[in-house]
XYZ file of C-alpha atoms in Angstrom:
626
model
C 203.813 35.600 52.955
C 204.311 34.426 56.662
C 204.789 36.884 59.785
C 208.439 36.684 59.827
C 208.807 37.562 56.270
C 206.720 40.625 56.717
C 208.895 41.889 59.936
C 211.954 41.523 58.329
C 210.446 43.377 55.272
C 209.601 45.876 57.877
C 212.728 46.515 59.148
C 213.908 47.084 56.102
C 211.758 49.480 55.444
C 212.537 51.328 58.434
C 216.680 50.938 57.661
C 216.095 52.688 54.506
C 214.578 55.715 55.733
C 217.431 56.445 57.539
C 220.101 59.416 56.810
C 223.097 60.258 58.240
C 225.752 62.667 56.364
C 227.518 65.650 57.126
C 226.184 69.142 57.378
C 228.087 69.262 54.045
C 226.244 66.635 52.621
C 222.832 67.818 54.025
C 223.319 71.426 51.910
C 222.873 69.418 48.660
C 220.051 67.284 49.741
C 218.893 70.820 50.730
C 219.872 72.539 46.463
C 218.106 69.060 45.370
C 214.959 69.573 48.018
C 214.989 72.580 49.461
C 211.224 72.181 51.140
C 212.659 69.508 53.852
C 214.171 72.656 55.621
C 210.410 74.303 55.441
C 209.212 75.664 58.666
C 206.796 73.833 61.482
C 203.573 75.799 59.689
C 204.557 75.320 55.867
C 205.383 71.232 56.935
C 202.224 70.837 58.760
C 199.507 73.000 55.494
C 201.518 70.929 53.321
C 200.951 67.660 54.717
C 196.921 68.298 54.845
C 197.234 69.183 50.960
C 199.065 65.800 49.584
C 196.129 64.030 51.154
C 193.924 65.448 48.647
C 191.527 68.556 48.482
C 188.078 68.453 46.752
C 185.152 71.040 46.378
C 182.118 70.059 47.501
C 179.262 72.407 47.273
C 181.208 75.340 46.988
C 183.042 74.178 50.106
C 186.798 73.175 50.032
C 187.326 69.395 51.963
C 190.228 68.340 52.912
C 190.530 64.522 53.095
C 193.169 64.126 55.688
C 190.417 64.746 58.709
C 187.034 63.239 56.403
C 188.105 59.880 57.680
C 187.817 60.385 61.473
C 186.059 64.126 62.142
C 182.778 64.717 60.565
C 180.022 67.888 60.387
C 183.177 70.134 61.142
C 184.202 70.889 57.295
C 183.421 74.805 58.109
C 185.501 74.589 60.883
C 188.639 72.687 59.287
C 188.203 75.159 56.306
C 188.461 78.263 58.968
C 191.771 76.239 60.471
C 193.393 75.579 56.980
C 192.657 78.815 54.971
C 192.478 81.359 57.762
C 195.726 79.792 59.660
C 197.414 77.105 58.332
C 198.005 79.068 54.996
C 198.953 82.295 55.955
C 201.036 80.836 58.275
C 202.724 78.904 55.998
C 203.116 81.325 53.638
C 205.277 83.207 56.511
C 203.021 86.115 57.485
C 201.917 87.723 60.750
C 199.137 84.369 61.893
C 201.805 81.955 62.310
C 203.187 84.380 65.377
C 199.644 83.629 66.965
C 198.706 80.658 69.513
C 195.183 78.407 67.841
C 193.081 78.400 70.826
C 190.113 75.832 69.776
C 186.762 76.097 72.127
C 183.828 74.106 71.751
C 182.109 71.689 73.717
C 183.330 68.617 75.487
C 183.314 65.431 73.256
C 183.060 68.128 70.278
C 186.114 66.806 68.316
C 188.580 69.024 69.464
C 190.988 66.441 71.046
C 190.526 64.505 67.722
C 191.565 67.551 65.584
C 194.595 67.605 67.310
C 195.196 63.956 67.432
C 194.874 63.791 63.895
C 197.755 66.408 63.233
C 199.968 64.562 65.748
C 199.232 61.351 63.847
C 199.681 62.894 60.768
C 202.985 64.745 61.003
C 204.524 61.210 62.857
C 203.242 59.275 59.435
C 204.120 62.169 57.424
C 207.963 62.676 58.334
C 208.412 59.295 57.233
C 207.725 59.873 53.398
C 209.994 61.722 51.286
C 208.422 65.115 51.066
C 207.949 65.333 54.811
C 211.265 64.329 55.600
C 212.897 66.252 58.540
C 216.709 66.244 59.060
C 218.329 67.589 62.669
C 222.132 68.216 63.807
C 222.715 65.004 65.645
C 223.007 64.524 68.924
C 220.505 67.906 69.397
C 217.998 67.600 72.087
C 216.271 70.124 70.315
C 216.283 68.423 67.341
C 218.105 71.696 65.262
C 217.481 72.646 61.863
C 220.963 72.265 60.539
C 221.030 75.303 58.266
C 221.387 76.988 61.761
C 224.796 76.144 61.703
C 225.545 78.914 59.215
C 226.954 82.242 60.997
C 223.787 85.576 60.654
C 226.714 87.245 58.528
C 227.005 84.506 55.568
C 223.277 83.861 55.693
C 221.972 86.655 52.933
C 224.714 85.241 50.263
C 223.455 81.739 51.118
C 219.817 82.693 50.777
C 220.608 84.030 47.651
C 222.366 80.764 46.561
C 220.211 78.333 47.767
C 216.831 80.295 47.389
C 216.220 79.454 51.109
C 215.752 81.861 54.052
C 217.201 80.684 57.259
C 215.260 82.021 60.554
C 216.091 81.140 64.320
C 219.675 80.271 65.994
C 221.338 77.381 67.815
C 220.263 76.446 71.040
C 222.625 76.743 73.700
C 224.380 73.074 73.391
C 224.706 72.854 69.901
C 226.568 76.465 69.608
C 229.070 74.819 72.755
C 229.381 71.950 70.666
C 229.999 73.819 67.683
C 232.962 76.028 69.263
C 234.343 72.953 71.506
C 233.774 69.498 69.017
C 234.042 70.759 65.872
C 236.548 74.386 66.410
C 233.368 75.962 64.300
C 234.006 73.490 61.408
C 230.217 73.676 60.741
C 230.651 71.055 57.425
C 232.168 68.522 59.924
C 228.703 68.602 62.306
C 226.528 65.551 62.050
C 223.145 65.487 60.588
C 220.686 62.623 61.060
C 216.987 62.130 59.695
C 214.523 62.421 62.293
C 211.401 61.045 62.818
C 208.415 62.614 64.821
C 207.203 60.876 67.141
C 204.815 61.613 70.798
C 206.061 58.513 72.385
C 209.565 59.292 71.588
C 209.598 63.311 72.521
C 210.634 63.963 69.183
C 208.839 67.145 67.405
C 205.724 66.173 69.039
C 205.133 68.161 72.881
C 202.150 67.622 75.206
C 201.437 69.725 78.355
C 198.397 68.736 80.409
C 197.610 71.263 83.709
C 197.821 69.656 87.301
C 198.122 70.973 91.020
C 199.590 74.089 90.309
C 201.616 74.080 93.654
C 202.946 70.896 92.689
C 203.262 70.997 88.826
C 206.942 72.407 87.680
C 207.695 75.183 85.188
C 210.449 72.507 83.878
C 208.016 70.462 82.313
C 207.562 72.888 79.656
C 211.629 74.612 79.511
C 213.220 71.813 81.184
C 215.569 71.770 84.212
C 219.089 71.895 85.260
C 220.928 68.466 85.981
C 222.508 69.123 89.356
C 224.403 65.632 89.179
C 226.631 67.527 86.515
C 227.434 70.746 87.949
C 230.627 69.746 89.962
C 231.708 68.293 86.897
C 230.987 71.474 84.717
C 231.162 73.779 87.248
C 227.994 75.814 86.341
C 224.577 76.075 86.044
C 225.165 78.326 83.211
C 226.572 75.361 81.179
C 224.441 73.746 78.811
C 225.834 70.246 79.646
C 224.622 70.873 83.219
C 221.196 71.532 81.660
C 218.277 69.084 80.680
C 216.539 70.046 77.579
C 214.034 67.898 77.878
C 211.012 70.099 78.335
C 207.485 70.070 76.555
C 208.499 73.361 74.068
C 212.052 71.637 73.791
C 210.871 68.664 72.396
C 207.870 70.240 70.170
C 210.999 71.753 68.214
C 209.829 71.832 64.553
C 206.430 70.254 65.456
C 203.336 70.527 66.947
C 203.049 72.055 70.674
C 199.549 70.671 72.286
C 198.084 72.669 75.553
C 195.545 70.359 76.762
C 192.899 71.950 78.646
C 194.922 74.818 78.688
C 192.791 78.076 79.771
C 193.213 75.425 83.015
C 196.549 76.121 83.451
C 198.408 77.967 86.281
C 199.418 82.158 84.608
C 203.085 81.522 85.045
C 202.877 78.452 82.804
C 201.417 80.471 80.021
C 203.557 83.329 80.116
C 206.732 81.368 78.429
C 203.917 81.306 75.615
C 204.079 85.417 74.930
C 207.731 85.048 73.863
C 207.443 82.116 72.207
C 204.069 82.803 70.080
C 205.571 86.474 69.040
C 209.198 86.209 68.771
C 209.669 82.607 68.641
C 211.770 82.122 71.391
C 211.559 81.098 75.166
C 213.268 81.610 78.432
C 214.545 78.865 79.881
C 217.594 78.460 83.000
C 220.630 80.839 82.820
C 220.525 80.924 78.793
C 219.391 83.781 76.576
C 216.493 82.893 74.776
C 215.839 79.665 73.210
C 214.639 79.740 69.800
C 211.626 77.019 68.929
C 209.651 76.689 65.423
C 206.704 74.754 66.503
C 203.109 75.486 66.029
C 201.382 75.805 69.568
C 197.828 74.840 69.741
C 195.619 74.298 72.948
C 191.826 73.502 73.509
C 189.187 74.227 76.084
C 185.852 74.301 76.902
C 183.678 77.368 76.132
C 183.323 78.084 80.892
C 186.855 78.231 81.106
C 186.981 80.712 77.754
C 184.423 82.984 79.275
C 186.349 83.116 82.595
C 189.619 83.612 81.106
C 188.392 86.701 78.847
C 186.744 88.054 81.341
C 190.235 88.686 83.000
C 192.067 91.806 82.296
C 195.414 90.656 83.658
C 195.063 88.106 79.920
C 195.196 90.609 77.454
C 198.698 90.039 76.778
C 197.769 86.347 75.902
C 194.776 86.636 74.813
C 196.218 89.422 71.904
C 198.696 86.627 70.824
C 195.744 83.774 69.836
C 193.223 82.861 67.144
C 190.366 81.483 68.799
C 188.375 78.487 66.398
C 185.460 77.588 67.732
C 184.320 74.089 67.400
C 180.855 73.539 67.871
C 178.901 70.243 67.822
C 177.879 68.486 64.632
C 174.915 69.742 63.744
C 173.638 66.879 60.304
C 171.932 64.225 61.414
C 174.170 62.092 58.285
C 177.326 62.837 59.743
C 176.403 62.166 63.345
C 175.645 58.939 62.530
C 179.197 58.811 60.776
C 180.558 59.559 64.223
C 178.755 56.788 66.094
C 179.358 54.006 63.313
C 183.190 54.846 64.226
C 182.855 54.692 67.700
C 180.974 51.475 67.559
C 183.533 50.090 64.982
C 186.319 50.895 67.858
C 183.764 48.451 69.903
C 183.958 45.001 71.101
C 179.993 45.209 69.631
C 180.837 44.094 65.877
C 178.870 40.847 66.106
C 175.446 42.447 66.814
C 173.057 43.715 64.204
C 171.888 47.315 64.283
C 168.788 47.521 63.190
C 167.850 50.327 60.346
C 167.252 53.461 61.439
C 168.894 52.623 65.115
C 171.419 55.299 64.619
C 169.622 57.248 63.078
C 167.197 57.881 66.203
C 170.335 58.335 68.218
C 171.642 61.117 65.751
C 168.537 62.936 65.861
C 168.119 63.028 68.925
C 171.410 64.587 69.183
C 171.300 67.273 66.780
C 167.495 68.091 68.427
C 169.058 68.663 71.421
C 171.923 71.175 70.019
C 169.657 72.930 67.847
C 168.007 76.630 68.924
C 164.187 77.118 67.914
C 163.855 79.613 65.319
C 161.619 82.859 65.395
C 161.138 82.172 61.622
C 157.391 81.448 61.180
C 157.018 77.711 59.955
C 160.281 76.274 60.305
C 160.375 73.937 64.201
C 163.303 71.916 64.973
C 162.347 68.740 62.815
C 161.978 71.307 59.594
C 165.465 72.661 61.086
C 167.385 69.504 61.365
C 166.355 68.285 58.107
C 167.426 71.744 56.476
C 170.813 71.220 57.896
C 171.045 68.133 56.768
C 170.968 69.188 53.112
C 167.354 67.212 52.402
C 165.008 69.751 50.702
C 162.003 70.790 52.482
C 159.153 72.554 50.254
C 159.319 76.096 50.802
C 162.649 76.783 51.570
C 166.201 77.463 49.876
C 169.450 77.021 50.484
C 169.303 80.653 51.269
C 166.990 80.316 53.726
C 169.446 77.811 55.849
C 171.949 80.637 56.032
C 169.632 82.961 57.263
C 168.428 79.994 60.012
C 171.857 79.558 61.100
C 172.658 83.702 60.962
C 170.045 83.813 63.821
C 172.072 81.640 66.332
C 175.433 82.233 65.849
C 176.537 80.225 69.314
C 174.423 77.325 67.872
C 176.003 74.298 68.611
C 177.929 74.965 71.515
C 175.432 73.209 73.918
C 173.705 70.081 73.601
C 174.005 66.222 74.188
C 177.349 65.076 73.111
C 178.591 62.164 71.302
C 179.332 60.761 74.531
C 176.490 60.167 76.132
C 174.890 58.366 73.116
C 177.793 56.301 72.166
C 177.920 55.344 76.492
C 173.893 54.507 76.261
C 174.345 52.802 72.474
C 176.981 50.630 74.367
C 174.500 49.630 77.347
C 171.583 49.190 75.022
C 174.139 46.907 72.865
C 175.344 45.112 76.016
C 171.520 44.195 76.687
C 170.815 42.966 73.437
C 172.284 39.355 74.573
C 173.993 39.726 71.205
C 171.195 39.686 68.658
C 170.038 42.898 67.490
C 169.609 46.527 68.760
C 166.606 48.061 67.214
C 165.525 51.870 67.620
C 162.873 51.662 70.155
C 165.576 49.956 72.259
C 167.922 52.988 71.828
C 165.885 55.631 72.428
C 164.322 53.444 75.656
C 168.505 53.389 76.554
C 168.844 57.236 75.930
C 165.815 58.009 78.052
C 166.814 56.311 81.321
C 170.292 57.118 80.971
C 168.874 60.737 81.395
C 168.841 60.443 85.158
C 172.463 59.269 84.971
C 173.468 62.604 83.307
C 175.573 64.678 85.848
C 175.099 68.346 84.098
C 170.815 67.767 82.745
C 168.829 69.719 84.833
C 165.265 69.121 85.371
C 164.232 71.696 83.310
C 166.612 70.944 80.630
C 165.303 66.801 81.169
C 161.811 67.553 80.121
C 163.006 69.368 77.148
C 164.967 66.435 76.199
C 162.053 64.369 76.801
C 160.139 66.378 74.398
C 162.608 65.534 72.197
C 162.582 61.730 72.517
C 158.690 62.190 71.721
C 159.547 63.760 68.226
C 162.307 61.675 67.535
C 159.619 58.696 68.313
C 157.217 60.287 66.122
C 159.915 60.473 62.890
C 160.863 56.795 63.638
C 157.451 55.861 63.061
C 157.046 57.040 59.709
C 160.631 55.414 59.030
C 159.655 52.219 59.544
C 155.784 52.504 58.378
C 157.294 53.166 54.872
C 159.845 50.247 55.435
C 157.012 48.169 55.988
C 154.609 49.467 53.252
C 157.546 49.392 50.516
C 158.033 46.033 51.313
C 154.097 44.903 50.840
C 154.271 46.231 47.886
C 157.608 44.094 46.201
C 157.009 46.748 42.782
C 157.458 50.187 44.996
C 159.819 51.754 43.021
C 158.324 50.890 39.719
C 154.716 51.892 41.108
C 156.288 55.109 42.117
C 157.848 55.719 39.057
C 154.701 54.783 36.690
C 152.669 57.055 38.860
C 155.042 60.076 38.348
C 155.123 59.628 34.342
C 151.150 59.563 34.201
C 151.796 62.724 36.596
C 154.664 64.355 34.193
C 152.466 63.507 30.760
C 149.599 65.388 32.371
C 151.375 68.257 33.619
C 152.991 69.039 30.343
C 149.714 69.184 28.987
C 148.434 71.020 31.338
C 151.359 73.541 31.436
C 151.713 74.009 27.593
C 147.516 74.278 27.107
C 147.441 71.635 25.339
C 145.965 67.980 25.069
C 147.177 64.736 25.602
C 146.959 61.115 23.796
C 145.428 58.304 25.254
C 148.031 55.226 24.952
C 144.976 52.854 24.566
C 142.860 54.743 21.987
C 145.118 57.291 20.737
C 142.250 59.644 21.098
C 143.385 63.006 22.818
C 142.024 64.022 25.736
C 141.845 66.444 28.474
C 144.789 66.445 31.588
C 143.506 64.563 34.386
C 142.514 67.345 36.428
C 141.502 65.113 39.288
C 144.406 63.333 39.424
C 146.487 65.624 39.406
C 144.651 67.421 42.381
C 144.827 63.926 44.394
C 148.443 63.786 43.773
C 149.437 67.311 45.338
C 146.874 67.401 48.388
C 149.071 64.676 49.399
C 151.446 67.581 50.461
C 148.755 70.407 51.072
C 148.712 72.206 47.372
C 145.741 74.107 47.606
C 144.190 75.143 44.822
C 145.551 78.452 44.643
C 148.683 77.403 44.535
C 148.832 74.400 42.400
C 149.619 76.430 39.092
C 153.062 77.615 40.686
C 153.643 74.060 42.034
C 152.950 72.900 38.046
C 155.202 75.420 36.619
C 157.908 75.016 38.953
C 158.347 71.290 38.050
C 157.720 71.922 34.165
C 160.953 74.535 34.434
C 162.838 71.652 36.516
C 161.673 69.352 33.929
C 162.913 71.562 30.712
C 166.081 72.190 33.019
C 167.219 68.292 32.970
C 166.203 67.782 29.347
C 168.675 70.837 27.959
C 171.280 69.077 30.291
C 170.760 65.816 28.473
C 170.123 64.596 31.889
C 166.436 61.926 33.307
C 164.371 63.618 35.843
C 163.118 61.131 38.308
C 160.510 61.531 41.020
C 163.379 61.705 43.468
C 164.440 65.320 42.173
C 162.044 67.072 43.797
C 161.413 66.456 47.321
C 157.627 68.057 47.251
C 156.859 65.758 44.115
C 158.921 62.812 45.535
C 156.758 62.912 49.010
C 153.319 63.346 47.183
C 154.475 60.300 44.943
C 154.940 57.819 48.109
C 151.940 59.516 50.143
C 149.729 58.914 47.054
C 151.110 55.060 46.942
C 151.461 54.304 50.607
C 147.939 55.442 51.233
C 146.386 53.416 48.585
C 147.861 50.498 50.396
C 147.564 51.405 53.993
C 143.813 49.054 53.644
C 146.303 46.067 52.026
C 148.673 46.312 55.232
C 146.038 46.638 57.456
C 144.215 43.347 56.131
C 148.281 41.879 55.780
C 149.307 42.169 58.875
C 146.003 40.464 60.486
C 146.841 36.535 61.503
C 145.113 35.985 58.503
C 147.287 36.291 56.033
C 150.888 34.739 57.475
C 151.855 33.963 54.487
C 152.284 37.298 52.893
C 153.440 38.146 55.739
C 157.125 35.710 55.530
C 157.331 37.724 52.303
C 156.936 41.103 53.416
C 159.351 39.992 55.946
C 161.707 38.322 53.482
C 162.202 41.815 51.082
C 162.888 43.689 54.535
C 165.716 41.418 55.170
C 166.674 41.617 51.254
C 166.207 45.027 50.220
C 166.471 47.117 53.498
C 168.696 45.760 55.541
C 166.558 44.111 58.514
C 167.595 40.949 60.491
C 164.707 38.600 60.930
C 164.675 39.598 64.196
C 163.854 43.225 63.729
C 162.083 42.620 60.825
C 159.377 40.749 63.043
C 159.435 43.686 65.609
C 158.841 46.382 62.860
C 155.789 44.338 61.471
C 154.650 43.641 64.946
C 155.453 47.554 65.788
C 153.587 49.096 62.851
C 150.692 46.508 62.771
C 149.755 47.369 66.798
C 150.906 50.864 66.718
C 150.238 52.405 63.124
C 147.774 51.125 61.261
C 144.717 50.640 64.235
């Protein structure tokens, strides 16, 4: 199919998603579909459910943000089922401004670029589709044509409540166009759209003694006012501010705790009663759902005033903190980069990775919990099981510091010093050393690092170095050894047969002679000292994986050496050490030819490029195994 084809398709498209009827013909599309005359709130919730909703660990996700916001499912939960619902549902909430607060580069702009985007595509399918009086710069809900008196006998009829009036022009229009024939009045489909001003409002602060209260009510049109003889007159008037054109939308405050007062006072009206002041009209009624963001400085100074009470009383404050999973920071960076002009270089395993943890380090609080430091921490957080601990223990870890998260390194930064780094690379490959040699110097760069706050972050590039390091010793060690996962697996079964023995007090059969025969005792011992069982404790360490072990057999289900994180890191300890003589004597000049192969099955099976799989030799054969 060529290009032209496909355009002409497209307008096609676009013709057939247009309406225009009466206001007569509009109140049977409304008895056949009566949720296109749903309010801003109910649109919006119901838009985030027809993407899809799933439960994952006990945790309700929501797949219209999973594609572009990530490590923020608590907070989009707290936004959907603490607002968005009871809002829609038409209770008290949706008379209440969403103040979000968080850190800059935390994802709050991105939240609300994703509803913008959203309701735009989302007006254009049937069940979002939005219908307006024509000719309304307001963009009216038609079923506001109907007088207050007839309005109970329609509601009973139609099964519809009507809330809010005309604005000021259509209600002229209405007595002088149409003599108050409301079935005569025009009614188009609508589309939102930012660009356009249509449903879709954006207010950004500037020089207060400069910046115009019309920007957000509009202004009169003193061109027209000899013709219509007053300011009064809603011809004379432009509607054509920021909460005019938000009508049955989304109203975004950017930065908006930065605003000048008298710009936020139209807000007390509007949040409680729905309406706003605006020239010489009575109020203007608006359905549109108001949202602003700032950063947690300008929060603190703004509660701290008493003259904000009134304002204050009138919002629900979300905070949005910084990711804090080292899985779904990455997530964020691999969509940066894919925004990028950097798609032809490789990125070495375990380059992002660095870059993430070094992140979430940086946000995290130390714990007064004896045993758990911020590596233990992050890899808690990150759902990976760490012996010792439960999943109740990482709600008590993140109980301690409720305001964790709200400071750190942001995404920024990194993704600025992942583009230099990438910029250097001449185009070949970017390996992990070179990104966490990028994040260090960029340090001095940094306008708000102090130099207390550097050498902590230093600190932190040290650990971060120190985790790499056993990242790409076992990339290097699995790859001597072509059979790893096999060897692992063969060495957990002899470990299994002798612990069931062992557990049930009983013996077990030699596969050779068929003799039976005492458990391994030794072993078994060399297998868990790997991971610092002492001997006190290696009966509970036994039992625990003989109950996991009866577990996955009632559940008809394998247990692998995987399932257990304790069991799975004694498993590779055990292996890698046995072989930590074979790399050594490998990675001598000696022996080039095994090492092409190790090199090889890093390309093949762990996704090196030959040029980081020589530095990661080179790297662990100087610096690990001396």
């Amino acid at each position: 199919m060529g290009f032209w084809q496909r355009l002409q398709e497209y307008r096609d498209r676009e013709a057939g998603l247009r309406w225009e009827g009466t206001f007569r013909d509009y109140l049977e599309l409304v008895r056949r579909k009566p949720w296109i005359c749903q309010l801003a709130h109910s649109r919006i919730y119901r838009m985030i459910l027809s993407a899809g909703v799933e439960e994952v660990n006990g945790r309700r996700r929501y797949s219209f943000f999973t594609r572009e916001l990530f490590g923020l499912e608590e907070v989009i939960e707290k936004l959907v089922e603490e607002y968005l619902r009871p809002a829609a549902e038409g209770l008290e909430v949706r008379k209440r401004i969403l103040l979000l607060v968080g850190p800059v580069g935390g994802g709050k702009s991105t939240l609300v670029n994703l509803l913008k985007r959203g309701l735009e595509e989302y007006s254009r399918t049937e069940e979002g589709a939005v219908y307006a009086i024509k000719g309304c710069p307001m963009h009216e809900e038609p079923l506001h044509l109907i007088p207050p008196p007839l309005r109970p006998e329609f509601e009973r009829e139609f099964g519809v409540r009507i809330e809010g009036d005309l604005c000021p022009l259509c209600r002229l229009r209405l007595e002088t166009e149409f003599g108050g024939r409301i079935e005569e009045v025009p009614v188009e489909r609508i589309f939102f759209s930012e660009k356009k001003r249509v449903g879709i409002g954006t207010f950004a602060p500037s020089d207060p003694k400069s910046q115009d209260i019309a920007e957000l009510t509009g202004s009169i049109d003193f061109s027209t006012i000899t013709h219509y003889g007053a300011e009064s007159d809603p011809r004379a008037y432009c509607f054509d501010g920021e909460l005019n054109v938000a009508n049955r939308g989304i109203m975004e405050f950017m930065e908006m705790l930065k605003c000048d007062e008298r710009f936020l006072w139209n807000l007390i009206f509007l949040a409680q009663e729905g309406n706003f002041k605006a020239g010489r009209f009575a109020l203007i009624y608006a359905d549109e759902m108001i949202i602003g963001h700032s950063n947690e400085t300008e929060y603190k100074a703004f509660v701290a005033n008493r003259r904000n009470e009134a304002l204050l009383s009138r919002m629900i404050v979300l905070r949005v903190p910084y990711n804090l999973r080292v899985s779904e920071e990455i997530k964020i960076y691999e969509k940066l980069l894919r925004q990028s002009q950097f798609g032809g270089v490789h990125l070495a395993p375990h380059a992002l990775r660095v870059a993430a943890m070094f992140s979430v380090l940086s946000r995290l609080k130390e714990s007064h919990r004896q045993g758990v430091d911020l590596v233990k921490k992050m890899r808690l957080y990150d759902g990976e099981e760490v012996e010792g601990f439960t999943p109740a223990d990482v709600e008590e870890l993140r109980a301690e510091h409720p305001d964790e998260g709200m400071s750190g390194v942001d995404p920024r930064y990194v993704i600025n010093r992942l583009c230099v780094a990438l910029a250097a690379s001449e185009g070949e490959c970017l390996t992990a050393l070179e990104v966490l040699r990028s994040l260090k110097e960029g340090l001095d760069q940094h306008p708000s690092i102090t130099p207390e706050e550097r050498e902590r972050i230093l600190s932190l590039i040290s650990l971060v170095r120190r985790e790499y390091d056993e990242l790409v010793k076992r990339d290097v060690q699995r790859a001597l050894l072509a059979s790893f996962e096999s060897a692992a697996q063969a060495l957990f079964e002899r470990y299994v047969d002798n612990l069931r023995a062992y557990c049930q007090g009983i013996k077990r059969r030699d596969l050779l002679s068929g003799e039976e025969i005492s458990p391994e005792e030794d072993f078994m011992r060399s297998l868990e000292l790997q991971i610092g069982i002492g001997e006190t404790a290696k009966r509970s360490f036994r039992e625990e994986i003989f109950f996991r072990l009866s577990a996955y057999a009632r559940q008809g289900k394998s247990f692998s050496y995987r399932d257990h994180e304790g069991l799975r890191e004694a498993v590779e300890k055990k292996l890698l050490a046995d072989l930590r003589e074979m790399l050594r004597l490998t990675l001598s000049s000696s022996e080039q030819g095994r090492l092409e192969e190790v090199k090889e099955r890093l390309i093949r099976l762990y996704g090196y490029c030959p040029h980081c799989a020589r530095e990661a030799i080179r790297y662990v054969g100087s610096n690990l195994c001396t």
